[in-house]
Structure formats: structure tokens, C-alpha cells
Short mmCIF file of C-alpha atoms in Angstrom, two decimals:
data_model
loop_
_atom_site.label_atom_id
_atom_site.label_comp_id
_atom_site.label_asym_id
_atom_site.label_seq_id
_atom_site.Cartn_x
_atom_site.Cartn_y
_atom_site.Cartn_z
CA ASP A 1 3.42 -103.89 -9.93
CA GLY A 2 1.88 -100.87 -9.60
CA GLY A 3 3.35 -97.70 -11.04
CA ILE A 4 3.97 -95.02 -13.76
CA THR A 5 4.99 -96.04 -17.11
CA GLN A 6 6.37 -94.18 -19.50
CA SER A 7 7.09 -95.01 -23.09
CA PRO A 8 9.41 -94.91 -25.37
CA LYS A 9 12.54 -94.08 -23.09
CA TYR A 10 14.39 -92.59 -25.87
CA LEU A 11 12.77 -91.39 -28.89
CA PHE A 12 14.56 -89.08 -31.47
CA ARG A 13 11.97 -86.42 -33.92
CA LYS A 14 12.94 -85.28 -36.94
CA GLU A 15 12.24 -81.17 -37.85
CA GLY A 16 8.55 -80.78 -38.69
CA GLN A 17 7.57 -84.34 -36.91
CA ASN A 18 4.51 -84.93 -34.07
CA VAL A 19 5.52 -87.13 -31.43
CA THR A 20 3.46 -88.60 -29.05
CA LEU A 21 4.90 -89.74 -25.70
CA SER A 22 2.85 -92.57 -23.52
CA CYS A 23 2.01 -92.17 -20.08
CA GLU A 24 0.01 -94.95 -17.93
CA GLN A 25 -0.61 -95.66 -14.47
CA ASN A 26 -2.34 -98.70 -12.98
CA LEU A 27 -2.46 -96.47 -9.32
CA ASN A 28 -5.73 -95.39 -9.64
CA HIS A 29 -4.75 -91.91 -9.23
CA ASP A 30 -7.04 -88.97 -10.64
CA ALA A 31 -4.42 -86.02 -11.10
CA MET A 32 -2.04 -86.65 -13.69
CA TYR A 33 0.73 -84.56 -14.69
CA TRP A 34 3.45 -83.73 -17.64
CA TYR A 35 6.86 -82.09 -16.93
CA ARG A 36 9.40 -81.03 -19.08
CA GLN A 37 12.94 -80.77 -17.56
CA ASP A 38 16.36 -79.11 -19.34
CA PRO A 39 19.62 -79.15 -17.67
CA GLY A 40 20.05 -76.54 -15.21
CA GLN A 41 16.42 -75.76 -14.92
CA GLY A 42 13.93 -76.76 -12.69
CA LEU A 43 11.07 -79.18 -13.90
CA ARG A 44 8.28 -76.90 -15.81
CA LEU A 45 4.99 -78.00 -15.71
CA ILE A 46 3.39 -78.70 -19.11
CA TYR A 47 -0.12 -79.72 -18.79
CA TYR A 48 -2.16 -81.25 -15.81
CA SER A 49 -5.39 -83.22 -15.52
CA GLN A 50 -7.24 -83.47 -12.27
CA ILE A 51 -10.00 -85.88 -13.71
CA VAL A 52 -10.91 -88.13 -16.92
CA ASN A 53 -11.79 -85.60 -19.57
CA ASP A 54 -10.63 -82.49 -18.35
CA PHE A 55 -7.07 -80.92 -18.70
CA GLN A 56 -5.48 -77.68 -18.02
CA LYS A 57 -2.52 -75.86 -19.24
CA GLY A 58 0.61 -75.82 -17.01
CA ASP A 59 3.49 -73.21 -17.18
CA ILE A 60 4.74 -74.01 -20.88
CA ALA A 61 1.76 -75.83 -22.78
CA GLU A 62 2.66 -73.90 -25.79
CA GLY A 63 3.53 -76.33 -28.87
CA TYR A 64 2.44 -79.19 -26.57
CA SER A 65 -1.32 -81.44 -26.54
CA VAL A 66 -2.56 -83.72 -24.33
CA SER A 67 -5.98 -85.91 -24.00
CA ARG A 68 -7.09 -87.65 -20.92
CA GLU A 69 -9.79 -90.42 -22.07
CA LYS A 70 -9.19 -92.90 -19.34
CA LYS A 71 -8.08 -92.91 -16.07
CA GLU A 72 -4.74 -94.48 -16.34
CA SER A 73 -3.70 -92.56 -19.35
CA PHE A 74 -1.79 -89.07 -20.46
CA PRO A 75 -0.41 -89.04 -23.36
CA LEU A 76 1.55 -86.00 -24.65
CA THR A 77 2.13 -85.13 -28.04
CA VAL A 78 4.91 -82.63 -28.99
CA THR A 79 3.92 -81.01 -31.85
CA SER A 80 5.88 -79.19 -35.13
CA ALA A 81 4.91 -76.14 -33.16
CA GLN A 82 7.49 -76.55 -30.57
CA LYS A 83 10.52 -74.94 -31.41
CA ASN A 84 13.06 -76.69 -28.84
CA PRO A 85 11.51 -80.24 -28.08
CA THR A 86 14.76 -81.66 -27.07
CA ALA A 87 14.35 -82.46 -22.99
CA PHE A 88 13.49 -84.93 -20.67
CA TYR A 89 10.46 -85.21 -20.13
CA LEU A 90 8.52 -86.88 -16.92
CA CYS A 91 5.12 -87.95 -16.49
CA ALA A 92 3.89 -87.94 -12.87
CA SER A 93 0.55 -88.46 -10.59
CA LEU A 94 -1.11 -87.70 -7.65
CA ASP A 95 -1.70 -89.91 -4.53
CA ARG A 96 -4.04 -88.18 -2.72
CA ASN A 97 -4.34 -91.06 -0.16
CA THR A 98 -0.78 -91.18 1.38
CA GLY A 99 -0.06 -88.05 1.99
CA ASN A 100 -0.58 -86.04 -1.35
CA THR A 101 2.27 -87.37 -2.63
CA ILE A 102 3.18 -86.88 -5.86
CA TYR A 103 5.40 -89.87 -8.53
CA PHE A 104 6.99 -89.97 -11.04
CA GLY A 105 7.63 -92.12 -13.93
CA GLU A 106 10.90 -92.85 -15.14
CA GLY A 107 11.00 -90.63 -18.02
CA SER A 108 11.45 -90.19 -21.94
CA TRP A 109 14.33 -88.44 -23.10
CA LEU A 110 13.46 -86.82 -26.48
CA THR A 111 16.09 -85.42 -29.20
CA VAL A 112 15.42 -83.62 -32.23
CA VAL A 113 17.55 -84.72 -35.11
CA GLY B 1 6.50 -64.26 -9.27
CA GLN B 2 7.32 -67.77 -8.03
CA ASN B 3 10.97 -68.40 -6.70
CA ILE B 4 12.82 -71.13 -5.16
CA ASP B 5 16.42 -70.66 -4.21
CA GLN B 6 18.47 -73.99 -3.62
CA PRO B 7 22.27 -74.14 -3.89
CA THR B 8 23.71 -75.45 -7.09
CA GLU B 9 26.21 -78.12 -5.78
CA MET B 10 27.71 -79.26 -2.65
CA THR B 11 30.41 -81.33 -1.79
CA ALA B 12 30.49 -84.25 1.28
CA THR B 13 32.47 -86.93 2.39
CA GLU B 14 31.10 -90.66 3.32
CA GLY B 15 29.75 -90.77 6.63
CA ALA B 16 29.11 -87.09 7.09
CA ILE B 17 26.14 -85.09 7.89
CA VAL B 18 25.06 -82.63 4.88
CA GLN B 19 22.19 -80.00 4.87
CA ILE B 20 20.50 -78.84 1.83
CA ASN B 21 18.70 -75.38 2.13
CA CYS B 22 15.68 -74.53 0.21
CA THR B 23 14.44 -70.99 0.32
CA TYR B 24 10.65 -69.97 -1.25
CA GLN B 25 9.03 -66.87 -2.22
CA THR B 26 5.78 -67.85 -3.92
CA SER B 27 2.36 -66.43 -4.26
CA GLY B 28 0.99 -69.04 -1.28
CA PHE B 29 1.92 -71.93 0.26
CA ASN B 30 0.12 -75.27 0.53
CA GLY B 31 3.11 -77.32 1.33
CA LEU B 32 7.00 -77.96 0.31
CA PHE B 33 8.08 -81.73 -1.17
CA TRP B 34 11.85 -82.69 -1.37
CA TYR B 35 12.91 -85.41 -4.54
CA GLN B 36 15.82 -87.05 -4.94
CA GLN B 37 16.99 -87.45 -8.76
CA HIS B 38 20.07 -89.53 -9.71
CA ALA B 39 21.28 -88.73 -13.25
CA GLY B 40 19.00 -89.47 -16.10
CA GLU B 41 16.58 -90.76 -13.99
CA ALA B 42 13.27 -89.91 -12.65
CA PRO B 43 12.87 -88.08 -9.18
CA THR B 44 12.08 -90.15 -6.21
CA PHE B 45 10.03 -88.74 -3.23
CA LEU B 46 11.86 -88.18 0.17
CA SER B 47 9.74 -85.84 1.93
CA TYR B 48 6.77 -83.97 2.32
CA ASN B 49 6.24 -80.37 4.92
CA VAL B 50 3.16 -78.68 5.56
CA LEU B 51 3.23 -77.24 8.94
CA ASP B 52 6.11 -75.72 10.19
CA GLY B 53 8.76 -77.94 12.31
CA LEU B 54 11.09 -81.40 11.38
CA GLU B 55 9.86 -84.45 9.70
CA GLU B 56 12.51 -87.41 10.33
CA LYS B 57 12.62 -90.27 8.21
CA GLY B 58 15.75 -92.54 8.57
CA ARG B 59 18.72 -90.71 7.51
CA PHE B 60 16.48 -88.24 5.86
CA SER B 61 14.52 -85.37 7.99
CA SER B 62 13.05 -82.17 6.47
CA PHE B 63 12.54 -78.69 8.01
CA LEU B 64 9.94 -75.81 7.34
CA SER B 65 9.68 -72.70 8.74
CA ARG B 66 6.74 -70.89 6.73
CA SER B 67 7.46 -67.54 8.52
CA LYS B 68 10.66 -67.28 7.14
CA GLY B 69 9.61 -69.27 3.70
CA TYR B 70 12.78 -71.70 4.44
CA SER B 71 13.61 -75.65 4.71
CA TYR B 72 15.92 -77.92 4.57
CA LEU B 73 16.93 -81.22 4.28
CA LEU B 74 19.08 -82.96 6.43
CA LEU B 75 21.16 -86.03 5.14
CA LYS B 76 22.92 -88.02 8.23
CA GLU B 77 25.52 -90.88 7.74
CA LEU B 78 26.04 -89.80 3.91
CA GLN B 79 26.22 -92.98 1.79
CA MET B 80 27.57 -92.99 -1.67
CA LYS B 81 24.92 -93.35 -3.19
CA ASP B 82 23.18 -90.42 -1.97
CA SER B 83 25.19 -88.51 -4.31
CA ALA B 84 22.36 -86.92 -6.56
CA SER B 85 20.30 -83.87 -6.88
CA TYR B 86 17.85 -83.10 -4.63
CA LEU B 87 14.51 -80.74 -5.80
CA CYS B 88 12.67 -78.69 -3.57
CA ALA B 89 8.96 -77.94 -4.77
CA VAL B 90 6.31 -75.73 -3.27
CA ASP B 91 2.64 -76.06 -4.04
CA PRO B 92 1.67 -72.39 -4.19
CA SER B 93 -1.95 -72.80 -5.06
CA GLY B 94 -3.35 -76.11 -3.43
CA GLY B 95 -4.64 -78.94 -4.56
CA PHE B 96 -1.19 -79.61 -5.60
CA GLN B 97 -2.03 -78.35 -9.53
CA LYS B 98 1.14 -76.30 -10.11
CA LEU B 99 4.16 -77.44 -8.29
CA VAL B 100 6.82 -74.96 -8.60
CA PHE B 101 10.31 -77.06 -8.50
CA GLY B 102 13.64 -75.24 -7.97
CA THR B 103 16.75 -75.85 -9.90
CA GLY B 104 17.92 -78.36 -7.25
CA THR B 105 21.23 -79.30 -5.26
CA ARG B 106 23.56 -81.75 -6.88
CA LEU B 107 25.42 -83.08 -4.16
CA LEU B 108 28.56 -85.07 -4.38
CA VAL B 109 29.70 -87.61 -1.84
CA SER B 110 33.76 -88.64 -1.81
CA PRO B 111 35.11 -91.32 0.11
#
């Protein structure tokens, strides 16, 4: 099946730890994105990547890092510098071939304990 | 700045029609998206408008007026499964690099 796979679905992090959220897509999409969603707020862009080996900061990049070594993969690392990491994280990719539609993965819930 | 306004919550009855409005003030405009999001799940794509007018897809339609900075999502023949949040998002800069999302409208459909 084609789609965007995020893992893990649920993750608990201790204070001071870095954690990495995985995002893999087999849709052959060039552009990929990471969003954060908090209750009562709209989705906010963390990082995006238009092509392999290139990525750009979004609106709330502080405390996060990404890499784009392969077209299919866009992992997000939540570092200890991110002071309020508890949130729902969504990975997405862009399909330019069918009307520029952005598709989302199932999301990852990160909780700091 | 970028701003998108949607009502926070709406209620409707099964079988009815509901219109969810979205107004936007953004630095540019290159298209508007509507997404449906059930609680705890990822958003799913509903519609994309880039030109003025109405786009119809089955029970769902989306309207855009660029001159008014206004869009609405129309849901007909409401079903219980339509209870969800509906997100409006604008692409202000082109290239879909930085979509700006509204906070979403939570729709509750009652029997």
C-alpha cells in the first residue's frame, strides 16, 4: 500500500533526552513536512524539505532537527532544547501530480514524563 | 502577519446541511485547503480551491472568494461520522512550502 508511515505512534520521553520520530513515504513525493499540533491551536510548521539533501526551517524549528538523506525518509529529532515537546506530531508529503494535495501520516504522540 | 479565522465549534443534526466559514488575511494567496480531522487522527484532504467559485465533491462542497478573503465548506446530508474538526489552510507563498492553518472548527452531529 502506498502511504506515509510514522513511528512510533506513542512515545514517552524523559526530560533531557533526545528522541527521533520516523517518517517514511513510498509515494515518490518530493516535498515532505513536519507539523506540530497542540490543543486549540492550528498546525504549526516545524521543518520542510522540497528535495533530497535540502530542508528549511518552518515557524517553530527551535529545539528540533531533521535530515533528508533519502527521498522516502524525513526523520524528526526532538532535542532536549525543545522546552515543551509534548504534542501531536504530523508528517506530510506533497503530491504535485494530482492537484498539489498534501497528505498526512497517522501522527505520533510525544509525551514528556 | 498571517491569520485564519474559523468558528471554534458548531453543532448540527443528522441529515441537515452545515456551512463552515473561513476568513483569511495572509501575505499572499496561492490556494486554500480544507481538511477533516477526527479526534486523535491525522487530517485527511477534502478540497483545494485556487480560483473563485464552488467546487463540489459528493456531499462536500467548498467555495472561495479571493477578493473577500473568504471560503466555506458545505456539508450536506450530515452523518454521524461527519463529527470531526474541519481545518482551513492557506498557501500564502506558493510552492506549498508554508501552509498556514486555522485552529479548526469542531463539528458535532447529533441524531
